[in-house]
PDB file of C-alpha atoms in Angstrom:
ATOM      1  CA  MET A1066      11.905  14.885 -14.879  1.00 54.00           C
ATOM      2  CA  THR A1067      14.429  13.513 -12.351  1.00 60.00           C
ATOM      3  CA  GLY A1068      16.424  16.673 -11.555  1.00 82.00           C
ATOM      4  CA  ALA A1069      15.224  16.912  -7.966  1.00 89.00           C
ATOM      5  CA  LEU A1070      16.169  13.288  -7.318  1.00 93.00           C
ATOM      6  CA  THR A1071      19.589  13.435  -8.924  1.00 93.00           C
ATOM      7  CA  ASP A1072      20.297  16.630  -7.010  1.00 92.00           C
ATOM      8  CA  ALA A1073      19.431  14.704  -3.840  1.00 93.00           C
ATOM      9  CA  GLY A1074      21.970  11.996  -4.710  1.00 93.00           C
ATOM     10  CA  TRP A1075      19.810   9.426  -6.466  1.00 96.00           C
ATOM     11  CA  ARG A1076      21.095   7.549  -9.507  1.00 94.00           C
ATOM     12  CA  PRO A1077      19.878   4.472 -11.377  1.00 93.00           C
ATOM     13  CA  GLY A1078      20.845   1.344  -9.488  1.00 93.00           C
ATOM     14  CA  ARG A1079      21.367   3.166  -6.191  1.00 95.00           C
ATOM     15  CA  ASP A1080      21.331   0.825  -3.171  1.00 96.00           C
ATOM     16  CA  ALA A1081      21.383   2.161   0.390  1.00 96.00           C
ATOM     17  CA  GLY A1082      22.086  -1.395   1.537  1.00 94.00           C
ATOM     18  CA  ASP A1083      22.468  -2.039   5.252  1.00 95.00           C
ATOM     19  CA  ALA A1084      21.308   1.452   6.274  1.00 96.00           C
ATOM     20  CA  ALA A1085      17.964   0.904   4.546  1.00 96.00           C
ATOM     21  CA  MET A1086      17.478  -2.587   5.931  1.00 96.00           C
ATOM     22  CA  LEU A1087      18.361  -1.433   9.444  1.00 96.00           C
ATOM     23  CA  ALA A1088      15.632   1.220   9.189  1.00 96.00           C
ATOM     24  CA  VAL A1089      13.190  -1.467   8.004  1.00 96.00           C
ATOM     25  CA  LEU A1090      14.062  -3.692  10.970  1.00 95.00           C
ATOM     26  CA  VAL A1091      13.631  -0.806  13.407  1.00 95.00           C
ATOM     27  CA  MET A1092      10.161  -0.136  12.001  1.00 96.00           C
ATOM     28  CA  ALA A1093       9.256  -3.810  12.249  1.00 95.00           C
ATOM     29  CA  THR A1094       9.810  -3.585  16.028  1.00 94.00           C
ATOM     30  CA  VAL A1095       7.129  -0.877  16.306  1.00 94.00           C
ATOM     31  CA  GLY A1096       4.453  -2.751  14.355  1.00 95.00           C
ATOM     32  CA  ALA A1097       5.180  -2.010  10.688  1.00 95.00           C
ATOM     33  CA  GLU A1098       5.149  -5.201   8.605  1.00 94.00           C
ATOM     34  CA  PRO A1099       7.804  -5.198   5.834  1.00 95.00           C
ATOM     35  CA  PHE A1100       7.076  -6.511   2.349  1.00 95.00           C
ATOM     36  CA  PRO A1101       9.208  -6.760  -0.813  1.00 96.00           C
ATOM     37  CA  ALA A1102       7.967  -3.610  -2.559  1.00 95.00           C
ATOM     38  CA  ALA A1103       8.736  -1.481   0.503  1.00 96.00           C
ATOM     39  CA  GLU A1104      12.199  -3.003   0.919  1.00 97.00           C
ATOM     40  CA  ARG A1105      13.055  -2.378  -2.738  1.00 96.00           C
ATOM     41  CA  ALA A1106      11.890   1.230  -2.595  1.00 97.00           C
ATOM     42  CA  LEU A1107      13.794   1.949   0.597  1.00 97.00           C
ATOM     43  CA  ARG A1108      16.991   0.348  -0.659  1.00 97.00           C
ATOM     44  CA  GLU A1109      16.817   2.681  -3.650  1.00 97.00           C
ATOM     45  CA  PHE A1110      15.832   5.932  -1.921  1.00 97.00           C
ATOM     46  CA  HIS A1111      16.612   5.651   1.805  1.00 97.00           C
ATOM     47  CA  GLY A1112      18.611   8.551   3.175  1.00 96.00           C
ATOM     48  CA  LEU A1113      17.728  11.045   0.450  1.00 96.00           C
ATOM     49  CA  THR A1114      16.568  14.553   1.293  1.00 96.00           C
ATOM     50  CA  VAL A1115      14.590  15.747  -1.715  1.00 95.00           C
ATOM     51  CA  LEU A1116      14.210  19.513  -2.133  1.00 94.00           C
ATOM     52  CA  PRO A1117      11.344  21.222  -3.984  1.00 92.00           C
ATOM     53  CA  VAL A1118      12.112  22.733  -7.373  1.00 87.00           C
ATOM     54  CA  ALA A1119      12.827  26.453  -7.364  1.00 73.00           C
ATOM     55  CA  SER A1120       9.975  27.293  -9.768  1.00 73.00           C
ATOM     56  CA  GLY A1121       7.370  26.585  -7.079  1.00 75.00           C
ATOM     57  CA  GLY A1122       5.478  23.729  -8.688  1.00 77.00           C
ATOM     58  CA  GLN A1123       3.757  22.933 -11.974  1.00 84.00           C
ATOM     59  CA  GLN A1124       0.225  22.212 -10.694  1.00 89.00           C
ATOM     60  CA  VAL A1125       0.362  22.531  -6.906  1.00 90.00           C
ATOM     61  CA  ALA A1126       2.956  23.786  -4.462  1.00 89.00           C
ATOM     62  CA  ALA A1127       6.208  21.861  -4.734  1.00 91.00           C
ATOM     63  CA  ILE A1128       7.431  20.398  -1.454  1.00 93.00           C
ATOM     64  CA  GLY A1129      10.369  18.319  -0.393  1.00 93.00           C
ATOM     65  CA  GLY A1130      10.815  15.454   1.995  1.00 95.00           C
ATOM     66  CA  VAL A1131      13.161  12.999   3.617  1.00 97.00           C
ATOM     67  CA  VAL A1132      13.181   9.284   2.862  1.00 97.00           C
ATOM     68  CA  ASP A1133      13.564   7.458   6.155  1.00 97.00           C
ATOM     69  CA  PRO A1134      10.752   5.281   7.532  1.00 97.00           C
ATOM     70  CA  ARG A1135      11.767   6.170  11.091  1.00 96.00           C
ATOM     71  CA  GLU A1136      10.511   9.702  10.426  1.00 95.00           C
ATOM     72  CA  ALA A1137       6.991   8.209  10.319  1.00 93.00           C
ATOM     73  CA  ARG A1138       7.398   5.811  13.259  1.00 93.00           C
ATOM     74  CA  HIS A1139       4.717   7.538  15.336  1.00 93.00           C
ATOM     75  CA  ASP A1140       2.234   7.126  12.469  1.00 93.00           C
ATOM     76  CA  VAL A1141       2.445   3.316  12.341  1.00 95.00           C
ATOM     77  CA  PRO A1142      -0.878   2.669  14.150  1.00 94.00           C
ATOM     78  CA  HIS A1143      -2.660   5.118  11.841  1.00 91.00           C
ATOM     79  CA  LEU A1144      -0.991   3.610   8.775  1.00 93.00           C
ATOM     80  CA  ASN A1145      -2.060   0.121   9.845  1.00 92.00           C
ATOM     81  CA  ARG A1146      -5.677   1.249  10.247  1.00 89.00           C
ATOM     82  CA  LEU A1147      -5.495   3.038   6.914  1.00 87.00           C
ATOM     83  CA  ALA A1148      -4.099  -0.094   5.268  1.00 88.00           C
ATOM     84  CA  ASP A1149      -7.154  -2.034   6.445  1.00 84.00           C
ATOM     85  CA  SER A1150      -9.505   0.556   4.939  1.00 81.00           C
ATOM     86  CA  LEU A1151      -7.545   0.760   1.691  1.00 82.00           C
ATOM     87  CA  GLY A1152      -7.358  -2.988   1.279  1.00 77.00           C
ATOM     88  CA  VAL A1153      -3.598  -2.905   0.696  1.00 83.00           C
ATOM     89  CA  ARG A1154      -0.541  -3.158   2.963  1.00 90.00           C
ATOM     90  CA  LEU A1155       1.438   0.010   3.766  1.00 94.00           C
ATOM     91  CA  PHE A1156       4.931   0.638   5.090  1.00 97.00           C
ATOM     92  CA  PRO A1157       6.340   3.967   6.347  1.00 97.00           C
ATOM     93  CA  PHE A1158       8.610   5.665   3.822  1.00 97.00           C
ATOM     94  CA  GLY A1159       9.431   9.099   5.203  1.00 97.00           C
ATOM     95  CA  ARG A1160       8.016  12.546   5.783  1.00 96.00           C
ATOM     96  CA  THR A1161       7.405  15.692   3.757  1.00 95.00           C
ATOM     97  CA  ASP A1162       8.504  19.216   4.593  1.00 93.00           C
ATOM     98  CA  THR A1163       4.879  19.893   5.559  1.00 92.00           C
ATOM     99  CA  ASP A1164       5.021  17.114   8.187  1.00 93.00           C
ATOM    100  CA  ALA A1165       2.855  14.682   6.196  1.00 94.00           C
ATOM    101  CA  PRO A1166       3.898  11.023   6.519  1.00 96.00           C
ATOM    102  CA  LEU A1167       4.783   9.105   3.377  1.00 97.00           C
ATOM    103  CA  ALA A1168       4.104   5.409   2.843  1.00 97.00           C
ATOM    104  CA  VAL A1169       4.697   2.863   0.112  1.00 96.00           C
ATOM    105  CA  ASP A1170       2.104   0.183  -0.600  1.00 92.00           C
ATOM    106  CA  GLU A1171       2.606  -3.451  -1.538  1.00 89.00           C
ATOM    107  CA  HIS A1172       2.409  -2.549  -5.240  1.00 88.00           C
ATOM    108  CA  GLY A1173       5.236  -0.016  -4.921  1.00 92.00           C
ATOM    109  CA  ARG A1174       3.026   3.078  -5.121  1.00 92.00           C
ATOM    110  CA  LEU A1175       3.896   6.143  -3.034  1.00 96.00           C
ATOM    111  CA  LEU A1176       1.159   7.617  -0.842  1.00 95.00           C
ATOM    112  CA  MET A1177       0.975  10.722   1.324  1.00 94.00           C
ATOM    113  CA  LEU A1178      -1.310  11.185   4.316  1.00 90.00           C
ATOM    114  CA  GLY A1179      -2.292  14.784   3.758  1.00 79.00           C
ATOM    115  CA  PRO A1180      -5.332  16.969   4.371  1.00 74.00           C
ATOM    116  CA  GLY A1181      -8.524  15.049   3.691  1.00 76.00           C
ATOM    117  CA  GLY A1182      -6.980  11.599   3.894  1.00 83.00           C
ATOM    118  CA  PRO A1183      -4.632   9.543   1.712  1.00 90.00           C
ATOM    119  CA  TRP A1184      -3.283  10.836  -1.599  1.00 92.00           C
ATOM    120  CA  LEU A1185      -1.539   8.880  -4.348  1.00 92.00           C
ATOM    121  CA  LEU A1186       1.668  10.635  -5.410  1.00 94.00           C
ATOM    122  CA  GLY A1187       2.847   8.144  -8.026  1.00 93.00           C
ATOM    123  CA  GLU A1188       2.680   4.571  -9.262  1.00 90.00           C
ATOM    124  CA  THR A1189       6.302   4.143  -8.115  1.00 94.00           C
ATOM    125  CA  ALA A1190       8.387   5.738  -5.373  1.00 96.00           C
ATOM    126  CA  HIS A1191      10.470   7.430  -8.079  1.00 96.00           C
ATOM    127  CA  ASP A1192       7.405   8.942  -9.723  1.00 95.00           C
ATOM    128  CA  GLY A1193       5.922   9.951  -6.377  1.00 95.00           C
ATOM    129  CA  LEU A1194       9.021  11.757  -5.113  1.00 96.00           C
ATOM    130  CA  THR A1195       9.397  13.483  -8.462  1.00 95.00           C
ATOM    131  CA  ALA A1196       5.757  14.593  -8.404  1.00 94.00           C
ATOM    132  CA  LEU A1197       6.160  15.908  -4.875  1.00 94.00           C
ATOM    133  CA  ALA A1198       9.265  17.946  -5.671  1.00 93.00           C
ATOM    134  CA  HIS A1199       7.939  19.288  -8.988  1.00 93.00           C
ATOM    135  CA  GLY A1200       4.458  20.097  -7.740  1.00 92.00           C
ATOM    136  CA  LEU A1201       2.428  17.600  -9.780  1.00 92.00           C
ATOM    137  CA  ALA A1202      -1.100  17.217  -8.402  1.00 91.00           C
ATOM    138  CA  PRO A1203      -1.682  13.985  -6.442  1.00 91.00           C
ATOM    139  CA  ALA A1204      -4.820  11.875  -6.769  1.00 87.00           C
ATOM    140  CA  ARG A1205      -7.066  11.613  -3.741  1.00 86.00           C
ATOM    141  CA  LEU A1206      -7.889   8.012  -2.897  1.00 85.00           C
ATOM    142  CA  ARG A1207     -11.651   7.547  -2.690  1.00 83.00           C
ATOM    143  CA  PRO A1208     -13.595   4.288  -2.596  1.00 85.00           C
ATOM    144  CA  PRO A1209     -14.926   3.663  -6.138  1.00 87.00           C
ATOM    145  CA  ARG A1210     -18.728   3.450  -6.139  1.00 91.00           C
ATOM    146  CA  HIS A1211     -21.080   2.904  -9.090  1.00 92.00           C
ATOM    147  CA  HIS A1212     -24.876   2.610  -8.728  1.00 92.00           C
ATOM    148  CA  HIS A1213     -27.270   1.426 -11.429  1.00 91.00           C
ATOM    149  CA  ALA A1214     -31.027   1.278 -10.930  1.00 90.00           C
ATOM    150  CA  LEU A1215     -32.499  -1.913 -12.362  1.00 88.00           C
ATOM    151  CA  PRO A1216     -35.812  -2.174 -14.204  1.00 78.00           C
ATOM    152  CA  GLY A1217     -38.379  -4.750 -13.124  1.00 67.00           C
ATOM    153  CA  GLN A1218     -40.365  -5.779 -10.093  1.00 61.00           C
ATOM    154  CA  ALA A1219     -39.192  -4.918  -6.607  1.00 66.00           C
ATOM    155  CA  HIS A1220     -39.165  -8.554  -5.411  1.00 72.00           C
ATOM    156  CA  ASP A1221     -38.088 -10.406  -8.574  1.00 87.00           C
ATOM    157  CA  LEU A1222     -35.481 -12.958  -7.490  1.00 92.00           C
ATOM    158  CA  GLY A1223     -35.117 -14.182 -11.063  1.00 92.00           C
ATOM    159  CA  ALA A1224     -34.214 -10.695 -12.291  1.00 91.00           C
ATOM    160  CA  ALA A1225     -31.709 -10.333  -9.432  1.00 93.00           C
ATOM    161  CA  VAL A1226     -30.036 -13.606 -10.355  1.00 95.00           C
ATOM    162  CA  ARG A1227     -29.804 -12.594 -14.009  1.00 93.00           C
ATOM    163  CA  ALA A1228     -28.230  -9.271 -13.002  1.00 93.00           C
ATOM    164  CA  ALA A1229     -25.710 -11.095 -10.809  1.00 95.00           C
ATOM    165  CA  LEU A1230     -24.774 -13.378 -13.709  1.00 96.00           C
ATOM    166  CA  VAL A1231     -24.317 -10.340 -15.952  1.00 94.00           C
ATOM    167  CA  ALA A1232     -22.013  -8.908 -13.275  1.00 95.00           C
ATOM    168  CA  ILE A1233     -19.981 -12.135 -13.252  1.00 96.00           C
ATOM    169  CA  TYR A1234     -19.688 -12.022 -17.047  1.00 95.00           C
ATOM    170  CA  VAL A1235     -18.604  -8.365 -17.078  1.00 96.00           C
ATOM    171  CA  LEU A1236     -16.130  -8.716 -14.206  1.00 96.00           C
ATOM    172  CA  HIS A1237     -14.511 -11.645 -15.991  1.00 95.00           C
ATOM    173  CA  GLY A1238     -14.518  -9.942 -19.393  1.00 94.00           C
ATOM    174  CA  THR A1239     -12.833  -6.790 -18.057  1.00 94.00           C
ATOM    175  CA  GLY A1240     -10.178  -8.775 -16.237  1.00 93.00           C
ATOM    176  CA  VAL A1241     -11.170  -7.881 -12.667  1.00 94.00           C
ATOM    177  CA  PHE A1242     -11.673 -11.464 -11.476  1.00 95.00           C
ATOM    178  CA  SER A1243     -13.524 -14.662 -12.360  1.00 95.00           C
ATOM    179  CA  ALA A1244     -16.182 -15.300  -9.721  1.00 95.00           C
ATOM    180  CA  ARG A1245     -17.301 -18.844  -9.043  1.00 93.00           C
ATOM    181  CA  ALA A1246     -20.242 -18.251  -6.714  1.00 96.00           C
ATOM    182  CA  VAL A1247     -23.077 -15.903  -5.777  1.00 97.00           C
ATOM    183  CA  HIS A1248     -23.740 -15.072  -2.137  1.00 97.00           C
ATOM    184  CA  LEU A1249     -27.354 -14.608  -1.031  1.00 97.00           C
ATOM    185  CA  ARG A1250     -28.458 -12.670   2.030  1.00 95.00           C
ATOM    186  CA  ALA A1251     -32.213 -12.698   2.619  1.00 94.00           C
ATOM    187  CA  THR A1252     -33.656 -10.571   5.419  1.00 93.00           C
ATOM    188  CA  THR A1253     -37.319 -10.740   6.368  1.00 90.00           C
ATOM    189  CA  LEU A1254     -39.234  -7.503   6.016  1.00 83.00           C
ATOM    190  CA  ARG A1255     -41.649  -8.111   8.871  1.00 76.00           C
ATOM    191  CA  GLY A1256     -40.860  -7.241  12.474  1.00 66.00           C
ATOM    192  CA  VAL A1257     -37.261  -6.435  13.333  1.00 69.00           C
ATOM    193  CA  GLY A1258     -35.947  -8.103  10.181  1.00 77.00           C
ATOM    194  CA  ILE A1259     -34.336 -11.508  10.657  1.00 88.00           C
ATOM    195  CA  VAL A1260     -31.585 -12.838   8.406  1.00 92.00           C
ATOM    196  CA  ALA A1261     -33.243 -15.954   7.004  1.00 92.00           C
ATOM    197  CA  VAL A1262     -30.448 -16.948   4.602  1.00 95.00           C
ATOM    198  CA  ASP A1263     -26.779 -15.930   4.513  1.00 96.00           C
ATOM    199  CA  GLU A1264     -25.195 -18.453   2.186  1.00 96.00           C
ATOM    200  CA  GLU A1265     -22.991 -18.884  -0.878  1.00 97.00           C
ATOM    201  CA  PHE A1266     -24.293 -20.698  -3.954  1.00 97.00           C
ATOM    202  CA  PRO A1267     -21.561 -22.042  -6.263  1.00 96.00           C
ATOM    203  CA  LEU A1268     -21.905 -21.833 -10.023  1.00 96.00           C
ATOM    204  CA  ARG A1269     -22.309 -25.018 -11.986  1.00 93.00           C
ATOM    205  CA  PRO A1270     -19.815 -25.899 -14.733  1.00 91.00           C
ATOM    206  CA  GLY A1271     -20.812 -24.965 -18.248  1.00 88.00           C
ATOM    207  CA  ALA A1272     -22.426 -21.927 -19.812  1.00 91.00           C
ATOM    208  CA  LEU A1273     -22.968 -19.026 -17.434  1.00 92.00           C
ATOM    209  CA  GLU A1274     -26.558 -18.402 -18.535  1.00 90.00           C
ATOM    210  CA  ALA A1275     -27.402 -22.046 -17.785  1.00 94.00           C
ATOM    211  CA  ASN A1276     -26.969 -21.232 -14.079  1.00 96.00           C
ATOM    212  CA  ALA A1277     -29.921 -18.840 -13.930  1.00 95.00           C
ATOM    213  CA  GLU A1278     -32.741 -21.333 -13.406  1.00 95.00           C
ATOM    214  CA  PRO A1279     -30.835 -23.667 -11.040  1.00 96.00           C
ATOM    215  CA  LEU A1280     -29.740 -20.712  -8.890  1.00 96.00           C
ATOM    216  CA  VAL A1281     -33.278 -19.321  -8.650  1.00 96.00           C
ATOM    217  CA  GLU A1282     -34.614 -22.763  -7.718  1.00 96.00           C
ATOM    218  CA  ALA A1283     -31.896 -23.390  -5.112  1.00 96.00           C
ATOM    219  CA  MET A1284     -32.246 -19.945  -3.539  1.00 96.00           C
ATOM    220  CA  THR A1285     -36.037 -20.141  -3.480  1.00 96.00           C
ATOM    221  CA  ALA A1286     -35.923 -23.556  -1.831  1.00 96.00           C
ATOM    222  CA  ARG A1287     -33.424 -22.326   0.751  1.00 95.00           C
ATOM    223  CA  ILE A1288     -35.523 -19.256   1.631  1.00 95.00           C
ATOM    224  CA  GLU A1289     -38.775 -21.212   1.790  1.00 94.00           C
ATOM    225  CA  GLY A1290     -37.043 -23.810   3.930  1.00 94.00           C
ATOM    226  CA  THR A1291     -36.771 -21.154   6.648  1.00 93.00           C
ATOM    227  CA  GLY A1292     -40.500 -20.437   6.486  1.00 91.00           C
ATOM    228  CA  ALA A1293     -40.060 -17.203   4.531  1.00 90.00           C
ATOM    229  CA  ARG A1294     -40.752 -16.354   0.902  1.00 91.00           C
ATOM    230  CA  PRO A1295     -38.543 -14.471  -1.595  1.00 90.00           C
ATOM    231  CA  GLY A1296     -41.285 -11.866  -2.005  1.00 87.00           C
ATOM    232  CA  SER A1297     -41.334 -11.154   1.722  1.00 89.00           C
ATOM    233  CA  CYS A1298     -37.576 -10.580   2.041  1.00 90.00           C
ATOM    234  CA  ALA A1299     -34.992  -7.958   1.210  1.00 92.00           C
ATOM    235  CA  LEU A1300     -32.539  -9.803  -1.026  1.00 94.00           C
ATOM    236  CA  THR A1301     -28.869  -9.003  -1.645  1.00 95.00           C
ATOM    237  CA  LEU A1302     -26.909 -11.070  -4.143  1.00 97.00           C
ATOM    238  CA  THR A1303     -23.164 -10.428  -3.882  1.00 97.00           C
ATOM    239  CA  VAL A1304     -20.466 -11.278  -6.382  1.00 97.00           C
ATOM    240  CA  SER A1305     -17.029 -10.966  -4.798  1.00 94.00           C
ATOM    241  CA  ALA A1306     -13.470 -11.977  -5.530  1.00 93.00           C
ATOM    242  CA  PRO A1307     -12.720 -15.701  -5.232  1.00 94.00           C
ATOM    243  CA  PRO A1308     -10.080 -16.894  -2.746  1.00 92.00           C
ATOM    244  CA  GLY A1309      -6.544 -16.215  -3.937  1.00 90.00           C
ATOM    245  CA  THR A1310      -7.329 -12.923  -5.672  1.00 89.00           C
ATOM    246  CA  GLU A1311      -4.655 -10.362  -4.840  1.00 83.00           C
ATOM    247  CA  GLY A1312      -4.217  -6.616  -5.036  1.00 80.00           C
ATOM    248  CA  PRO A1313      -6.947  -3.986  -5.461  1.00 84.00           C
ATOM    249  CA  SER A1314      -9.092  -6.441  -7.433  1.00 89.00           C
ATOM    250  CA  SER A1315      -9.577  -8.460  -4.245  1.00 89.00           C
ATOM    251  CA  THR A1316     -11.544  -5.550  -2.730  1.00 89.00           C
ATOM    252  CA  VAL A1317     -14.076  -5.339  -5.577  1.00 93.00           C
ATOM    253  CA  THR A1318     -17.649  -6.435  -4.906  1.00 94.00           C
ATOM    254  CA  CYS A1319     -20.848  -6.218  -6.901  1.00 95.00           C
ATOM    255  CA  ASP A1320     -24.202  -6.244  -5.090  1.00 96.00           C
ATOM    256  CA  VAL A1321     -27.650  -6.732  -6.591  1.00 95.00           C
ATOM    257  CA  THR A1322     -30.439  -5.657  -4.232  1.00 93.00           C
ATOM    258  CA  VAL A1323     -34.187  -6.215  -4.590  1.00 91.00           C
ATOM    259  CA  GLY A1324     -37.115  -5.872  -2.205  1.00 86.00           C
ATOM    260  CA  CYS A1325     -35.343  -3.345   0.040  1.00 79.00           C
ATOM    261  CA  GLY A1326     -38.325  -1.312   1.204  1.00 68.00           C
ATOM    262  CA  THR A1327     -38.881   1.799  -0.873  1.00 70.00           C
ATOM    263  CA  GLU A1328     -35.508   1.443  -2.611  1.00 78.00           C
ATOM    264  CA  PRO A1329     -35.789   0.261  -6.236  1.00 85.00           C
ATOM    265  CA  PRO A1330     -33.803  -2.764  -7.435  1.00 90.00           C
ATOM    266  CA  ALA A1331     -30.180  -1.821  -7.996  1.00 92.00           C
ATOM    267  CA  LEU A1332     -26.788  -3.105  -9.072  1.00 93.00           C
ATOM    268  CA  MET A1333     -23.864  -1.582  -7.167  1.00 95.00           C
ATOM    269  CA  LEU A1334     -20.149  -1.909  -7.930  1.00 95.00           C
ATOM    270  CA  SER A1335     -17.680  -0.941  -5.227  1.00 93.00           C
ATOM    271  CA  ALA A1336     -14.066  -1.351  -4.114  1.00 91.00           C
ATOM    272  CA  ALA A1337     -11.620  -0.119  -1.507  1.00 85.00           C
ATOM    273  CA  PRO A1338      -9.740   3.163  -2.099  1.00 84.00           C
ATOM    274  CA  SER A1339      -6.687   1.191  -3.255  1.00 80.00           C
ATOM    275  CA  ALA A1340      -8.587   0.655  -6.539  1.00 84.00           C
ATOM    276  CA  THR A1341      -8.814   4.406  -7.202  1.00 81.00           C
ATOM    277  CA  SER A1342      -6.039   4.329  -9.773  1.00 76.00           C
ATOM    278  CA  GLY A1343      -4.138   1.941 -11.987  1.00 77.00           C
ATOM    279  CA  PRO A1344      -5.387  -1.069 -13.987  1.00 84.00           C
ATOM    280  CA  THR A1345      -8.143  -1.966 -11.510  1.00 87.00           C
ATOM    281  CA  ALA A1346      -9.602   1.545 -11.693  1.00 87.00           C
ATOM    282  CA  LYS A1347      -9.691   1.357 -15.499  1.00 89.00           C
ATOM    283  CA  ALA A1348     -11.307  -2.075 -15.356  1.00 92.00           C
ATOM    284  CA  LEU A1349     -13.946  -0.797 -12.929  1.00 92.00           C
ATOM    285  CA  GLU A1350     -14.780   2.076 -15.258  1.00 92.00           C
ATOM    286  CA  ALA A1351     -15.172  -0.445 -18.081  1.00 94.00           C
ATOM    287  CA  CYS A1352     -17.442  -2.544 -15.826  1.00 94.00           C
ATOM    288  CA  ALA A1353     -19.579   0.463 -14.936  1.00 93.00           C
ATOM    289  CA  ALA A1354     -19.931   1.422 -18.599  1.00 94.00           C
ATOM    290  CA  ALA A1355     -20.956  -2.135 -19.516  1.00 94.00           C
ATOM    291  CA  PHE A1356     -23.511  -2.218 -16.695  1.00 93.00           C
ATOM    292  CA  ALA A1357     -24.956   1.116 -17.817  1.00 92.00           C
ATOM    293  CA  ARG A1358     -25.393  -0.190 -21.371  1.00 92.00           C
ATOM    294  CA  TRP A1359     -27.000  -3.393 -20.124  1.00 92.00           C
ATOM    295  CA  VAL A1360     -29.401  -1.585 -17.813  1.00 88.00           C
ATOM    296  CA  ALA A1361     -30.419   0.696 -20.670  1.00 86.00           C
ATOM    297  CA  THR A1362     -31.050  -2.197 -23.052  1.00 77.00           C
ATOM    298  CA  PRO A1363     -31.167  -5.471 -21.069  1.00 54.00           C
ATOM    299  CA  VAL A1364     -31.019  -8.571 -23.188  1.00 53.00           C
TER     300      VAL A1364
END
């Protein structure tokens, strides 16, 4: 399905060369940070004016657009703020016939800033432009969120630690990342609520389950060292990506909360909107399914 692109002058191996790189340099002067995926996409498609197919669109209205990052130069501040919220770098790519800016992310995906926020047009610039011209429905980028209520006592630090270790096991097994620590935030429940502990506890080498007792002991000692008790605090244990993790996986976090007022203990899996699609999204769905099975029949 490349008719709209070939009609616009695209062909395999096309290289807009200096014209594309000049446009990239111009955008760099107004605050857009170039990266390899954006440069490759612009070298291939810069200068094309893609027209919508005559049939009107397969799933949604077909629209065209022009590939020139300078067409989105006034949107750079908004794109930079959006990049921070998505957890992925963005670079202007062009503009649609409906005046919506286009951007390519650091993984080469094509996004459109349309009604209701950012939309993913395709996993590549080629796929995204084709989808736009042929009227294939885009995917709205929403932050993935999964919530699982945990059985057990409201202030059970041991149960929270076990849930966090399960999260580490599942995140590793589904290929999201291999965590090497658990972060504890303990907030006192009396008065205005003071953060008694905000600290990372590294895992010990060896079997994962062997960390349960040492972690509970270390966390209990740290909380009691502040004059508080685990049972008198709201506890959040966070498993997040280790340093060096890249891409959408780096935005994934898993929180285990206990003792939070009237809220029951819970395990929550979340990520930035950049993890809405692709391999990370599939891995997160696998994580959520594994958590649901474990919560239903905890070992």
